[in-house]
């Protein structure tokens, strides 16, 4: 059978984010799994290849596609619908399957809202999708109901009725999955990531050493989301290192980013993994980065990671307020944040960064002041500041639907409005903080982080020059976007209208914009 995978949309997560720097890993694993089982597979990364919908449909026709498999999150679900609608018009008999986070979060609503998708695969889809394709191979004239009936993890229409099958058990032996086959991609088309330790732009490959997450942060659906259980499971250290070596040998890409929701949850596993890298000498060929939690990062672990070639560690701190941390079930404290950064410095981690989120349940001007205080105190190399986004499938989304924790939509029309998911501005209010307040406080926090960073003199100039040079030669569309946003910063207005904050990178050279707000009193 011939299966054509598409990650749709003109941009990754909005114009400010530019092209993707690595293949969509869910698609990469799924496509490679089907290819491993002797099916013909093609993959298009629309945000990277900059193809039109018409160009993609032309390729779909030329390939002789039996199944068009589309992935989508909430920010590109409308793009997925556009592609599927055009495919149905041009190739009436094609089978269209939607997967990804949006389908997993809202299977029933998605089928009700979008008639272009024949069916959805919910959660991890390797085994259910293989079953779907095998059924179609045996019976090319099979209906969607015949292909999906009793096929775990599928949701589909059976006449006027929507059927949601039980979710397939998680794959217990992750080592048994084939590695992503990057020969399916034009790797030269992907963007590059600025790497502060080297002050250069590197190509990057994302990897997963585990699936699921045992933690229950309200803003994340990595643990499964509503009604779905995704038990945490990891690959063996040797299997992960095998894939790293395979990537390097076949692509010569020397920058690996682990996109696990929480990397290295098990201490013994983490140390074994690092020692396996050292034993094979992999740390001499490439560098790697990962994201973890404040309660897991100890000096011994971080020192071993550095010896094994880790150059960059990212933490999800989210807030400096114990009140907010408790409200979002983060499971860490401000003191653990402080001790984690001290451990990172003691371990001589080359680059430490973390994210903070403005607008979480319980947020007030006082809690933002606590976050400002801790950002100034811990002096991260980069403090990324985001505004809370309400993604379906998370507890946070349920909370805003019920207006719990003081959070509410800034406008009722934003509810189930997929046009707003561009990660560029606030679409919520919390307590007495309106969207413009959240945007301006986020901008202030960015500048506090910039001024606190150890390299803020030479480092900021060097980084800015590197970015401008890279954007000029590689991505002038993004360069123009940042130039326009930067210019806006020099002409603040007092109209009271919401002002979109510049991205973190632009904030290095642009002052906060918008109306005057009460100063943040750092405690």
Short mmCIF file of C-alpha atoms in Angstrom, two decimals:
data_model
loop_
_atom_site.label_atom_id
_atom_site.label_comp_id
_atom_site.label_asym_id
_atom_site.label_seq_id
_atom_site.Cartn_x
_atom_site.Cartn_y
_atom_site.Cartn_z
CA UNK A 1 0.00 0.00 0.00
CA UNK A 2 1.03 3.61 -0.55
CA UNK A 3 0.71 5.96 2.39
CA UNK A 4 1.37 9.67 2.06
CA UNK A 5 2.07 11.57 5.30
CA UNK A 6 1.74 15.36 5.58
CA UNK A 7 2.50 17.76 8.37
CA UNK A 8 0.46 20.73 7.06
CA UNK A 9 0.58 24.50 7.46
CA UNK A 10 2.58 27.44 6.20
CA UNK A 11 4.47 27.84 9.49
CA UNK A 12 5.48 25.70 12.41
CA UNK A 13 3.64 27.48 15.20
CA UNK A 14 3.27 30.96 13.72
CA UNK A 15 5.32 33.41 11.70
CA UNK A 16 7.59 34.29 14.63
CA UNK A 17 8.80 30.69 14.88
CA UNK A 18 9.94 30.24 11.30
CA UNK A 19 10.60 26.87 9.66
CA UNK A 20 10.88 23.64 11.63
CA UNK A 21 14.37 22.53 12.52
CA UNK A 22 13.65 18.80 12.70
CA UNK A 23 11.06 16.42 11.23
CA UNK A 24 7.79 15.96 13.09
CA UNK A 25 8.78 12.98 15.22
CA UNK A 26 5.34 11.43 15.51
CA UNK A 27 5.13 11.28 11.72
CA UNK A 28 8.74 10.12 11.41
CA UNK A 29 8.21 7.14 13.71
CA UNK A 30 4.83 6.25 12.17
CA UNK A 31 6.06 6.48 8.57
CA UNK A 32 9.19 4.48 9.36
CA UNK A 33 7.11 1.82 11.12
CA UNK A 34 4.90 1.33 8.05
CA UNK A 35 7.92 1.40 5.73
CA UNK A 36 9.54 -1.25 7.93
CA UNK A 37 6.45 -3.39 7.29
CA UNK A 38 6.99 -3.19 3.51
CA UNK A 39 4.59 -0.38 2.63
CA UNK A 40 5.51 2.51 0.32
CA UNK A 41 5.69 5.79 2.21
CA UNK A 42 6.22 9.43 1.32
CA UNK A 43 6.41 12.35 3.78
CA UNK A 44 5.90 16.08 3.21
CA UNK A 45 6.79 18.70 5.82
CA UNK A 46 4.72 21.57 4.44
CA UNK A 47 6.14 24.29 6.78
CA UNK A 48 9.65 23.30 5.70
CA UNK A 49 9.28 22.61 2.00
CA UNK A 50 7.04 25.67 1.48
CA UNK A 51 4.78 23.79 -0.91
CA UNK A 52 1.27 24.95 -1.76
CA UNK A 53 -1.75 22.76 -1.10
CA UNK A 54 -2.11 22.28 -4.85
CA UNK A 55 1.52 21.16 -5.13
CA UNK A 56 0.99 18.59 -2.39
CA UNK A 57 -2.15 17.21 -4.03
CA UNK A 58 -0.22 16.88 -7.28
CA UNK A 59 2.43 14.84 -5.45
CA UNK A 60 -0.27 12.74 -3.77
CA UNK A 61 -1.73 11.90 -7.19
CA UNK A 62 1.66 11.11 -8.73
CA UNK A 63 2.49 8.79 -5.83
CA UNK A 64 -0.69 6.78 -6.41
CA UNK A 65 -1.65 7.27 -2.78
CA UNK A 66 -4.04 4.86 -1.08
CA UNK A 67 -4.07 6.58 2.32
CA UNK A 68 -3.43 10.26 3.04
CA UNK A 69 -2.32 10.52 6.67
CA UNK A 70 -2.33 14.03 8.12
CA UNK A 71 -1.07 15.12 11.53
CA UNK A 72 -2.30 18.22 13.33
CA UNK A 73 -2.15 20.12 16.55
CA UNK A 74 -4.65 22.85 17.33
CA UNK A 75 -2.56 25.55 15.63
CA UNK A 76 -2.64 23.77 12.26
CA UNK A 77 -5.92 21.84 12.35
CA UNK A 78 -7.45 24.34 9.91
CA UNK A 79 -4.56 23.75 7.52
CA UNK A 80 -5.15 20.02 7.84
CA UNK A 81 -8.81 20.55 6.96
CA UNK A 82 -7.89 22.68 3.92
CA UNK A 83 -5.59 19.95 2.62
CA UNK A 84 -8.07 17.15 3.30
CA UNK A 85 -10.94 19.05 1.66
CA UNK A 86 -8.89 19.64 -1.48
CA UNK A 87 -7.76 16.00 -1.53
CA UNK A 88 -11.38 14.77 -1.29
CA UNK A 89 -12.34 17.05 -4.17
CA UNK A 90 -9.47 15.99 -6.43
CA UNK A 91 -9.24 12.28 -5.40
CA UNK A 92 -12.72 11.23 -4.21
CA UNK A 93 -11.80 7.61 -3.35
CA UNK A 94 -8.75 8.41 -1.24
CA UNK A 95 -8.83 7.41 2.46
CA UNK A 96 -7.94 10.31 4.78
CA UNK A 97 -6.78 9.63 8.34
CA UNK A 98 -6.08 12.40 10.86
CA UNK A 99 -3.71 11.85 13.77
CA UNK A 100 -1.84 14.01 16.24
CA UNK A 101 -2.58 15.95 19.40
CA UNK A 102 -5.77 17.65 18.22
CA UNK A 103 -7.44 14.41 17.16
CA UNK A 104 -6.32 12.78 20.40
CA UNK A 105 -7.72 15.62 22.52
CA UNK A 106 -11.04 16.08 20.73
CA UNK A 107 -11.91 13.03 18.63
CA UNK A 108 -15.70 13.40 18.68
CA UNK A 109 -15.72 17.15 18.20
CA UNK A 110 -13.15 16.93 15.39
CA UNK A 111 -15.30 14.47 13.43
CA UNK A 112 -18.36 16.65 14.02
CA UNK A 113 -16.55 19.83 13.01
CA UNK A 114 -14.59 18.60 9.98
CA UNK A 115 -16.26 16.38 7.40
CA UNK A 116 -13.02 16.20 5.39
CA UNK A 117 -11.45 13.55 7.65
CA UNK A 118 -12.69 9.99 7.19
CA UNK A 119 -11.42 8.83 10.55
CA UNK A 120 -9.02 9.64 13.37
CA UNK A 121 -6.32 7.65 15.09
CA UNK A 122 -6.10 8.64 18.75
CA UNK A 123 -2.87 8.52 20.76
CA UNK A 124 0.10 6.46 19.60
CA UNK A 125 -0.88 5.06 16.26
CA UNK A 126 1.78 2.70 14.92
CA UNK A 127 -0.03 -0.58 15.52
CA UNK A 128 -3.60 0.68 14.82
CA UNK A 129 -2.44 2.38 11.61
CA UNK A 130 -0.67 -0.77 10.43
CA UNK A 131 -3.88 -2.73 11.04
CA UNK A 132 -5.84 -0.12 9.04
CA UNK A 133 -3.46 -0.38 6.09
CA UNK A 134 -3.36 -4.17 6.18
CA UNK A 135 -7.15 -4.34 6.10
CA UNK A 136 -7.22 -1.99 3.12
CA UNK A 137 -4.57 -4.06 1.36
CA UNK A 138 -6.68 -7.20 1.74
CA UNK A 139 -9.86 -5.41 0.63
CA UNK A 140 -9.22 -2.29 -1.51
CA UNK A 141 -12.97 -1.63 -1.68
CA UNK A 142 -13.44 -1.67 2.09
CA UNK A 143 -15.48 1.11 3.66
CA UNK A 144 -14.16 3.29 6.47
CA UNK A 145 -16.40 1.40 8.91
CA UNK A 146 -14.88 -1.91 7.80
CA UNK A 147 -11.36 -0.53 8.15
CA UNK A 148 -11.97 0.97 11.58
CA UNK A 149 -14.44 -1.40 13.26
CA UNK A 150 -12.83 -3.04 16.31
CA UNK A 151 -9.53 -1.39 15.36
CA UNK A 152 -8.29 0.04 18.64
CA UNK A 153 -7.63 3.79 18.88
CA UNK A 154 -9.74 4.70 15.85
CA UNK A 155 -12.68 7.11 15.88
CA UNK A 156 -14.92 7.21 12.81
CA UNK A 157 -18.38 7.84 11.43
CA UNK A 158 -20.71 4.90 10.99
CA UNK A 159 -23.59 6.47 9.12
CA UNK A 160 -24.87 9.29 11.31
CA UNK A 161 -23.23 7.83 14.41
CA UNK A 162 -19.70 8.58 15.66
CA UNK A 163 -17.87 5.55 17.04
CA UNK A 164 -14.88 5.88 19.39
CA UNK A 165 -13.02 2.62 19.82
CA UNK A 166 -11.09 1.86 23.01
CA UNK A 167 -7.52 3.14 23.10
CA UNK A 168 -4.80 0.65 22.18
CA UNK A 169 -2.39 -0.30 24.98
CA UNK A 170 0.91 1.57 24.93
CA UNK A 171 3.76 -0.24 23.19
CA UNK A 172 5.76 -1.87 25.98
CA UNK A 173 8.86 -2.71 23.95
CA UNK A 174 9.96 0.62 22.50
CA UNK A 175 13.28 -0.92 21.48
CA UNK A 176 11.33 -2.94 18.93
CA UNK A 177 10.32 0.15 16.95
CA UNK A 178 12.48 0.94 13.92
CA UNK A 179 14.51 4.14 13.99
CA UNK A 180 13.14 7.04 11.93
CA UNK A 181 14.27 6.80 8.33
CA UNK A 182 15.61 10.23 7.41
CA UNK A 183 16.11 9.22 3.79
CA UNK A 184 12.39 10.08 3.44
CA UNK A 185 13.22 13.76 4.02
CA UNK A 186 15.11 16.57 2.35
CA UNK A 187 17.14 17.29 5.46
CA UNK A 188 18.89 20.27 3.86
CA UNK A 189 15.57 22.15 3.79
CA UNK A 190 15.13 22.22 7.56
CA UNK A 191 16.03 25.28 9.60
CA UNK A 192 19.07 25.64 11.82
CA UNK A 193 19.13 26.23 15.56
CA UNK A 194 21.37 28.82 17.16
CA UNK A 195 23.61 27.04 19.66
CA UNK A 196 24.92 29.50 22.28
CA UNK A 197 27.89 27.41 23.47
CA UNK A 198 29.38 27.52 19.97
CA UNK A 199 27.78 30.79 18.75
CA UNK A 200 26.86 28.99 15.54
CA UNK A 201 23.76 27.67 13.83
CA UNK A 202 23.53 23.89 13.81
CA UNK A 203 21.20 21.46 12.16
CA UNK A 204 19.37 19.47 14.79
CA UNK A 205 17.60 16.14 15.05
CA UNK A 206 14.95 15.57 17.69
CA UNK A 207 14.75 12.23 19.47
CA UNK A 208 12.63 10.50 22.06
CA UNK A 209 14.14 8.16 24.63
CA UNK A 210 10.78 7.64 26.34
CA UNK A 211 7.04 8.06 25.93
CA UNK A 212 4.52 9.40 28.37
CA UNK A 213 5.10 11.22 31.64
CA UNK A 214 4.15 10.36 35.23
CA UNK A 215 3.73 14.02 36.22
CA UNK A 216 0.40 15.80 36.03
CA UNK A 217 1.05 19.42 35.06
CA UNK A 218 -2.27 21.07 34.23
CA UNK A 219 -1.03 22.62 30.97
CA UNK A 220 0.35 19.43 29.40
CA UNK A 221 -1.24 16.34 27.89
CA UNK A 222 1.95 14.27 27.79
CA UNK A 223 0.54 12.09 30.57
CA UNK A 224 -2.42 11.34 28.32
CA UNK A 225 -4.93 14.13 28.77
CA UNK A 226 -8.56 13.62 29.57
CA UNK A 227 -9.71 10.02 29.32
CA UNK A 228 -6.40 8.68 27.97
CA UNK A 229 -3.73 6.91 29.97
CA UNK A 230 -0.23 7.08 28.58
CA UNK A 231 1.98 5.15 30.97
CA UNK A 232 5.60 6.26 31.09
CA UNK A 233 7.97 3.90 29.34
CA UNK A 234 11.57 4.26 28.20
CA UNK A 235 13.89 2.64 25.70
CA UNK A 236 17.07 0.94 26.82
CA UNK A 237 20.16 3.18 27.02
CA UNK A 238 21.99 1.07 24.42
CA UNK A 239 19.07 1.32 21.99
CA UNK A 240 19.00 5.11 22.28
CA UNK A 241 22.75 5.37 21.69
CA UNK A 242 22.39 3.03 18.70
CA UNK A 243 19.98 5.53 17.15
CA UNK A 244 22.27 8.48 17.90
CA UNK A 245 25.15 6.72 16.14
CA UNK A 246 22.86 5.79 13.25
CA UNK A 247 21.79 9.43 12.84
CA UNK A 248 25.37 10.67 12.84
CA UNK A 249 26.63 8.03 10.43
CA UNK A 250 23.84 8.65 7.91
CA UNK A 251 23.37 12.41 8.18
CA UNK A 252 26.49 13.80 9.89
CA UNK A 253 24.17 15.93 12.02
CA UNK A 254 26.00 16.53 15.29
CA UNK A 255 23.31 18.14 17.44
CA UNK A 256 20.73 15.90 19.13
CA UNK A 257 17.79 17.32 21.08
CA UNK A 258 15.79 15.00 23.30
CA UNK A 259 12.15 16.05 23.19
CA UNK A 260 10.93 13.71 25.89
CA UNK A 261 8.39 15.43 28.12
CA UNK A 262 10.78 14.74 30.98
CA UNK A 263 14.15 13.26 30.11
CA UNK A 264 15.95 10.90 32.46
CA UNK A 265 13.23 10.32 35.04
CA UNK A 266 15.07 7.25 36.32
CA UNK A 267 18.49 8.11 37.74
CA UNK A 268 20.03 4.69 37.06
CA UNK A 269 18.83 4.81 33.45
CA UNK A 270 20.25 8.31 32.97
CA UNK A 271 23.68 7.38 34.31
CA UNK A 272 23.76 4.20 32.21
CA UNK A 273 22.86 6.22 29.13
CA UNK A 274 25.63 8.76 29.74
CA UNK A 275 28.18 6.04 30.43
CA UNK A 276 27.17 4.26 27.21
CA UNK A 277 27.86 7.47 25.26
CA UNK A 278 31.25 7.82 26.93
CA UNK A 279 32.13 4.15 26.42
CA UNK A 280 31.49 4.44 22.68
CA UNK A 281 33.19 7.84 22.38
CA UNK A 282 30.04 9.44 21.01
CA UNK A 283 30.62 12.62 23.04
CA UNK A 284 33.67 13.32 20.87
CA UNK A 285 31.52 13.48 17.72
CA UNK A 286 28.42 15.40 18.75
CA UNK A 287 26.61 17.31 21.47
CA UNK A 288 23.13 16.90 22.88
CA UNK A 289 20.51 18.66 24.97
CA UNK A 290 17.49 17.68 27.01
CA UNK A 291 14.64 18.97 29.14
CA UNK A 292 14.07 17.88 32.72
CA UNK A 293 12.56 18.94 36.02
CA UNK A 294 13.94 20.79 39.02
CA UNK A 295 13.29 17.86 41.35
CA UNK A 296 15.37 15.50 39.20
CA UNK A 297 18.49 17.57 38.48
CA UNK A 298 21.26 16.66 40.94
CA UNK A 299 24.94 17.58 40.65
CA UNK A 300 26.04 13.97 40.05
CA UNK A 301 23.59 13.57 37.17
CA UNK A 302 24.46 16.91 35.60
CA UNK A 303 28.22 16.36 35.89
CA UNK A 304 27.88 12.98 34.18
CA UNK A 305 25.77 14.53 31.42
CA UNK A 306 28.45 17.16 30.74
CA UNK A 307 31.15 14.46 30.54
CA UNK A 308 28.94 12.62 28.05
CA UNK A 309 28.69 15.61 25.71
CA UNK A 310 25.63 17.48 26.95
CA UNK A 311 25.95 21.19 26.21
CA UNK A 312 22.50 22.53 26.97
CA UNK A 313 19.87 21.69 29.62
CA UNK A 314 16.38 23.13 29.60
CA UNK A 315 14.03 23.25 32.58
CA UNK A 316 10.33 23.88 32.79
CA UNK A 317 10.22 26.10 35.87
CA UNK A 318 7.03 27.92 34.78
CA UNK A 319 6.72 30.25 37.80
CA UNK A 320 8.60 31.68 40.75
CA UNK A 321 5.45 31.62 42.86
CA UNK A 322 4.79 28.65 45.12
CA UNK A 323 1.08 29.47 44.91
CA UNK A 324 1.05 29.16 41.11
CA UNK A 325 3.31 26.09 41.10
CA UNK A 326 0.83 24.33 43.37
CA UNK A 327 -2.14 25.47 41.27
CA UNK A 328 -0.65 23.92 38.11
CA UNK A 329 0.43 20.69 39.89
CA UNK A 330 4.03 21.27 38.90
CA UNK A 331 5.37 19.37 41.88
CA UNK A 332 8.35 21.65 42.48
CA UNK A 333 9.09 24.62 44.75
CA UNK A 334 10.93 27.93 44.24
CA UNK A 335 13.74 26.64 46.46
CA UNK A 336 14.15 23.60 44.21
CA UNK A 337 14.42 25.97 41.25
CA UNK A 338 17.22 27.83 43.02
CA UNK A 339 19.07 24.64 44.02
CA UNK A 340 18.72 23.23 40.50
CA UNK A 341 20.43 26.23 38.91
CA UNK A 342 23.19 26.10 41.56
CA UNK A 343 23.67 22.40 40.76
CA UNK A 344 23.90 23.22 37.06
CA UNK A 345 26.55 25.86 37.66
CA UNK A 346 28.49 23.55 40.01
CA UNK A 347 28.37 20.84 37.34
CA UNK A 348 29.65 23.36 34.77
CA UNK A 349 26.77 22.83 32.36
CA UNK A 350 27.70 25.08 29.41
CA UNK A 351 24.22 26.51 28.94
CA UNK A 352 21.21 26.58 31.26
CA UNK A 353 17.80 27.76 30.10
CA UNK A 354 14.26 27.50 31.39
CA UNK A 355 10.71 28.46 30.55
CA UNK A 356 8.30 30.55 32.58
CA UNK A 357 4.62 30.97 31.81
CA UNK A 358 2.57 34.08 32.55
CA UNK A 359 -1.18 33.73 33.07
CA UNK A 360 -1.49 30.39 34.83
CA UNK A 361 -4.33 29.72 37.31
CA UNK A 362 -4.04 31.94 40.36
CA UNK A 363 -1.74 34.46 38.64
CA UNK A 364 -1.71 37.99 40.09
CA UNK A 365 0.65 40.94 39.98
CA UNK A 366 2.19 39.64 43.20
CA UNK A 367 2.88 36.19 41.77
CA UNK A 368 4.40 37.79 38.65
CA UNK A 369 6.64 39.80 40.98
CA UNK A 370 7.79 36.56 42.59
CA UNK A 371 8.62 35.17 39.15
CA UNK A 372 10.52 38.37 38.28
CA UNK A 373 12.48 38.07 41.50
CA UNK A 374 13.57 34.50 40.91
CA UNK A 375 14.50 35.17 37.26
CA UNK A 376 16.76 37.99 38.38
CA UNK A 377 18.25 35.88 41.17
CA UNK A 378 19.09 32.64 39.33
CA UNK A 379 20.63 34.35 36.27
CA UNK A 380 19.88 31.79 33.59
CA UNK A 381 21.65 31.92 30.26
CA UNK A 382 18.19 32.19 28.70
CA UNK A 383 14.84 32.69 30.40
CA UNK A 384 12.07 31.96 27.91
CA UNK A 385 8.82 33.74 28.77
CA UNK A 386 5.53 32.47 27.36
CA UNK A 387 1.90 33.40 27.86
CA UNK A 388 -0.40 30.58 28.91
CA UNK A 389 -2.03 28.84 25.96
CA UNK A 390 -5.13 26.70 26.40
CA UNK A 391 -4.64 23.45 24.53
CA UNK A 392 -7.50 20.92 24.31
CA UNK A 393 -6.84 17.68 26.14
CA UNK A 394 -5.23 19.38 29.11
CA UNK A 395 -6.65 20.02 32.55
CA UNK A 396 -6.00 23.70 31.92
CA UNK A 397 -8.45 23.65 29.02
CA UNK A 398 -11.13 22.19 31.26
CA UNK A 399 -10.37 24.85 33.85
CA UNK A 400 -10.87 27.72 31.43
CA UNK A 401 -14.08 26.15 30.17
CA UNK A 402 -15.32 26.23 33.78
CA UNK A 403 -13.55 29.53 34.61
CA UNK A 404 -11.64 27.95 37.47
CA UNK A 405 -8.52 29.43 39.03
CA UNK A 406 -9.48 32.91 37.84
CA UNK A 407 -8.78 32.13 34.16
CA UNK A 408 -11.27 32.90 31.41
CA UNK A 409 -11.32 33.59 27.70
CA UNK A 410 -10.69 37.25 26.96
CA UNK A 411 -13.49 37.00 24.41
CA UNK A 412 -16.13 34.21 24.34
CA UNK A 413 -15.51 33.80 20.61
CA UNK A 414 -12.04 32.41 21.37
CA UNK A 415 -13.52 29.16 22.71
CA UNK A 416 -12.89 26.41 20.14
CA UNK A 417 -11.48 29.06 17.79
CA UNK A 418 -8.48 27.41 16.16
CA UNK A 419 -7.41 30.63 14.42
CA UNK A 420 -5.99 32.01 17.67
CA UNK A 421 -3.45 29.23 18.22
CA UNK A 422 -0.37 31.05 16.94
CA UNK A 423 1.52 31.52 20.25
CA UNK A 424 1.65 35.24 19.56
CA UNK A 425 -0.13 37.15 22.29
CA UNK A 426 -2.65 36.56 25.06
CA UNK A 427 -6.17 35.30 24.48
CA UNK A 428 -7.05 34.84 28.12
CA UNK A 429 -7.53 36.91 31.26
CA UNK A 430 -6.78 35.77 34.79
CA UNK A 431 -8.07 37.43 37.93
CA UNK A 432 -7.64 41.19 37.33
CA UNK A 433 -5.00 40.72 34.62
CA UNK A 434 -6.32 41.43 31.13
CA UNK A 435 -4.59 40.23 27.93
CA UNK A 436 -2.67 43.48 27.50
CA UNK A 437 -1.41 43.19 31.08
CA UNK A 438 -0.18 39.64 30.49
CA UNK A 439 1.55 40.65 27.28
CA UNK A 440 3.29 43.63 28.82
CA UNK A 441 4.34 41.80 31.97
CA UNK A 442 5.69 38.98 29.80
CA UNK A 443 7.76 41.56 27.92
CA UNK A 444 9.07 42.99 31.19
CA UNK A 445 10.03 39.52 32.40
CA UNK A 446 11.91 38.88 29.17
CA UNK A 447 13.98 42.00 29.69
CA UNK A 448 14.66 41.07 33.32
CA UNK A 449 15.95 37.71 32.10
CA UNK A 450 18.09 39.35 29.45
CA UNK A 451 19.64 41.78 31.92
CA UNK A 452 20.30 38.98 34.42
CA UNK A 453 22.00 36.66 31.90
CA UNK A 454 25.73 36.20 32.53
CA UNK A 455 26.67 36.95 28.89
CA UNK A 456 24.46 39.99 28.40
CA UNK A 457 27.21 42.26 27.05
CA UNK A 458 29.44 40.51 24.53
CA UNK A 459 27.12 37.53 24.32
CA UNK A 460 24.06 39.54 23.33
CA UNK A 461 25.91 41.46 20.63
CA UNK A 462 27.51 38.29 19.29
CA UNK A 463 24.21 36.45 19.24
CA UNK A 464 22.37 39.32 17.56
CA UNK A 465 24.99 39.53 14.81
CA UNK A 466 24.81 35.77 14.29
CA UNK A 467 21.03 35.86 14.05
CA UNK A 468 20.94 38.76 11.60
CA UNK A 469 23.54 37.15 9.36
CA UNK A 470 21.75 33.80 9.44
CA UNK A 471 18.30 35.26 8.76
CA UNK A 472 19.64 37.40 5.90
CA UNK A 473 21.08 34.43 4.04
CA UNK A 474 18.69 31.66 5.13
CA UNK A 475 15.33 33.04 6.21
CA UNK A 476 14.58 36.59 5.09
CA UNK A 477 10.88 36.13 5.79
CA UNK A 478 11.63 35.67 9.48
CA UNK A 479 14.18 38.50 9.38
CA UNK A 480 11.52 40.85 8.01
CA UNK A 481 9.06 39.71 10.68
CA UNK A 482 11.51 40.50 13.49
CA UNK A 483 12.52 43.85 11.93
CA UNK A 484 8.85 44.90 11.85
CA UNK A 485 8.24 43.74 15.42
CA UNK A 486 11.39 45.49 16.59
CA UNK A 487 10.36 48.77 14.96
CA UNK A 488 6.99 48.59 16.74
CA UNK A 489 8.83 48.57 20.03
CA UNK A 490 10.18 52.07 19.42
CA UNK A 491 6.73 53.55 18.92
CA UNK A 492 4.67 52.63 22.01
CA UNK A 493 1.01 53.56 21.97
CA UNK A 494 -1.54 54.31 24.66
CA UNK A 495 -4.60 53.20 22.73
CA UNK A 496 -5.34 50.39 25.16
CA UNK A 497 -5.39 47.87 22.31
CA UNK A 498 -3.62 44.56 22.86
CA UNK A 499 -0.02 44.68 21.70
CA UNK A 500 1.59 41.49 20.51
CA UNK A 501 4.88 40.97 22.34
CA UNK A 502 7.96 40.44 20.23
CA UNK A 503 9.55 37.03 20.34
CA UNK A 504 12.26 36.36 22.89
CA UNK A 505 15.03 36.80 20.38
CA UNK A 506 13.72 40.22 19.26
CA UNK A 507 13.20 41.26 22.87
CA UNK A 508 16.96 41.39 23.28
CA UNK A 509 17.02 44.57 21.23
CA UNK A 510 13.49 45.95 21.68
CA UNK A 511 12.08 47.69 24.77
CA UNK A 512 8.68 46.70 26.22
CA UNK A 513 5.72 48.08 24.36
CA UNK A 514 2.22 49.15 25.29
CA UNK A 515 0.56 51.10 28.05
CA UNK A 516 2.26 51.90 31.32
CA UNK A 517 1.74 49.24 33.98
CA UNK A 518 2.49 49.25 37.69
CA UNK A 519 6.16 48.38 38.14
CA UNK A 520 6.98 44.84 39.20
CA UNK A 521 8.32 45.07 42.72
CA UNK A 522 10.99 42.43 42.95
CA UNK A 523 10.90 40.82 46.37
#
